[in-house]
Coordinates of C-alpha atoms in Angstrom, one line a residue:
X10 CA 148.9 80.8 134.9
X11 CA 149.2 84.5 135.4
X12 CA 146.4 86.4 137.2
X13 CA 145.4 88.3 134.1
X14 CA 144.9 85.2 132.0
X15 CA 142.9 83.5 134.8
X16 CA 140.7 86.5 135.0
X17 CA 140.2 86.5 131.3
X18 CA 139.3 82.8 131.2
X19 CA 136.8 83.3 134.0
X20 CA 135.3 86.2 132.2
X21 CA 134.8 84.1 129.1
X22 CA 133.4 81.2 131.0
X23 CA 130.8 83.4 132.8
X24 CA 129.8 84.9 129.4
X25 CA 129.4 81.4 128.0
X26 CA 127.3 80.3 130.9
X27 CA 124.8 83.2 130.4
X28 CA 121.7 82.5 128.4
X29 CA 122.1 83.4 124.8
X30 CA 119.5 86.2 125.1
X31 CA 121.8 88.1 127.5
X32 CA 124.8 87.9 125.2
X33 CA 125.3 90.3 122.4
X34 CA 125.9 89.2 118.8
X35 CA 129.5 90.5 119.2
X36 CA 130.1 88.4 122.3
X37 CA 128.7 85.3 120.6
X38 CA 131.0 86.0 117.6
X39 CA 134.1 86.5 119.7
X40 CA 133.4 83.5 122.0
X41 CA 133.1 81.2 118.9
X42 CA 135.9 82.6 116.8
X43 CA 138.1 79.7 117.6
X44 CA 135.4 77.3 116.4
X45 CA 135.2 79.0 113.0
X46 CA 139.0 79.0 112.6
X47 CA 139.1 75.3 113.5
X48 CA 136.5 74.6 110.8
X49 CA 138.5 76.7 108.3
X50 CA 141.6 74.7 109.0
X51 CA 139.9 71.6 107.8
X52 CA 139.6 73.0 104.3
X53 CA 143.3 73.8 103.7
X54 CA 144.5 72.1 100.6
X55 CA 148.1 73.2 101.1
X56 CA 149.3 73.8 104.6
X57 CA 152.0 76.2 103.3
X58 CA 149.8 78.4 101.1
X59 CA 149.5 81.4 103.4
X60 CA 147.2 83.3 101.2
X61 CA 144.7 80.4 100.9
X62 CA 144.8 79.8 104.6
X63 CA 144.1 83.5 105.4
X64 CA 141.3 83.5 102.8
X65 CA 139.6 80.4 104.4
X66 CA 140.0 81.9 107.8
X67 CA 138.5 85.2 106.7
X68 CA 135.6 83.4 105.0
X69 CA 135.0 81.3 108.2
X70 CA 134.8 84.4 110.3
X71 CA 132.5 86.0 107.8
X72 CA 130.2 83.0 107.9
X73 CA 130.4 83.0 111.7
X74 CA 129.2 86.6 111.7
X75 CA 126.4 85.7 109.4
X76 CA 125.5 82.7 111.6
X77 CA 125.4 85.0 114.7
X78 CA 122.9 87.3 112.8
X79 CA 120.7 84.4 111.7
X80 CA 120.7 82.6 115.0
X81 CA 117.4 82.7 116.9
X82 CA 117.6 82.0 120.7
X83 CA 114.1 80.6 120.6
X84 CA 115.4 77.5 118.7
X85 CA 116.4 74.8 121.2
X86 CA 119.9 74.6 119.7
X87 CA 123.2 75.6 121.1
X88 CA 124.9 78.4 119.1
X89 CA 128.0 76.4 118.5
X90 CA 126.0 73.6 116.9
X91 CA 124.1 76.1 114.7
X92 CA 127.3 77.9 113.7
X93 CA 129.2 74.7 112.8
X94 CA 126.4 73.6 110.5
X95 CA 126.0 77.1 109.0
X96 CA 129.8 77.5 108.4
X97 CA 130.2 74.1 106.8
X98 CA 127.1 74.6 104.6
X99 CA 128.4 78.0 103.5
X100 CA 131.8 76.5 102.6
X101 CA 130.0 73.7 100.6
X102 CA 128.0 76.4 98.8
X103 CA 131.2 78.3 98.0
X104 CA 133.0 75.2 96.7
X105 CA 130.0 74.3 94.6
X106 CA 130.0 77.8 93.1
X107 CA 133.8 77.6 92.3
X108 CA 133.2 74.2 90.7
X109 CA 130.5 75.6 88.5
X110 CA 132.7 78.5 87.5
X111 CA 135.5 76.1 86.5
X112 CA 133.1 73.9 84.5
X113 CA 131.8 77.0 82.7
X114 CA 135.3 78.1 81.9
X115 CA 136.2 74.7 80.6
X116 CA 133.1 74.5 78.5
X117 CA 133.8 78.0 77.1
X118 CA 137.4 76.9 76.2
X119 CA 136.1 73.8 74.5
X120 CA 133.5 75.8 72.6
X121 CA 136.2 78.3 71.5
X122 CA 138.5 75.4 70.4
X123 CA 135.6 73.9 68.4
X124 CA 134.9 77.3 66.8
X125 CA 138.6 77.7 65.9
X126 CA 138.7 74.2 64.4
X127 CA 135.5 74.9 62.3
X128 CA 137.1 78.2 61.1
X129 CA 140.3 76.4 60.2
X130 CA 138.4 73.7 58.3
X131 CA 136.4 76.3 56.5
X132 CA 139.7 78.1 55.6
X133 CA 141.3 74.9 54.3
X134 CA 138.2 74.1 52.2
X135 CA 138.4 77.6 50.7
X136 CA 142.1 77.2 49.9
X137 CA 141.5 73.8 48.4
X138 CA 138.7 75.3 46.3
X139 CA 140.9 78.1 45.1
X140 CA 143.8 75.7 44.3
X141 CA 141.5 73.4 42.3
X142 CA 140.0 76.4 40.5
X143 CA 143.5 77.5 39.5
X144 CA 144.5 74.0 38.3
X145 CA 141.7 73.8 35.7

């Protein structure tokens, strides 16, 4: 390894060994960025969908930032454990929300179709009534 890389790795390792209270939120975020991206990679439906991949990565980083803001050092939990749980639960909430939206859209489409069918039936009845009125 080159000297710069060794120095960078040592710097990261010393930051990780410091108590969480001494680390800033930004340091915690940047030290755990790979963790968040790794979690996001587990949610890819299509490995070749670049837009979706980037969206999931962005969401994971956003959730990581939120986790760093919510984390309390007084809890006897490592930040990585807290962040993993926070990010996975946030993704679950997101997918639940999307599922509800899809269900609502399907229900709306079904309601619209039923309304159209009712309108067509009403129109047919009116036409039949007009035709029977003309025949008499």
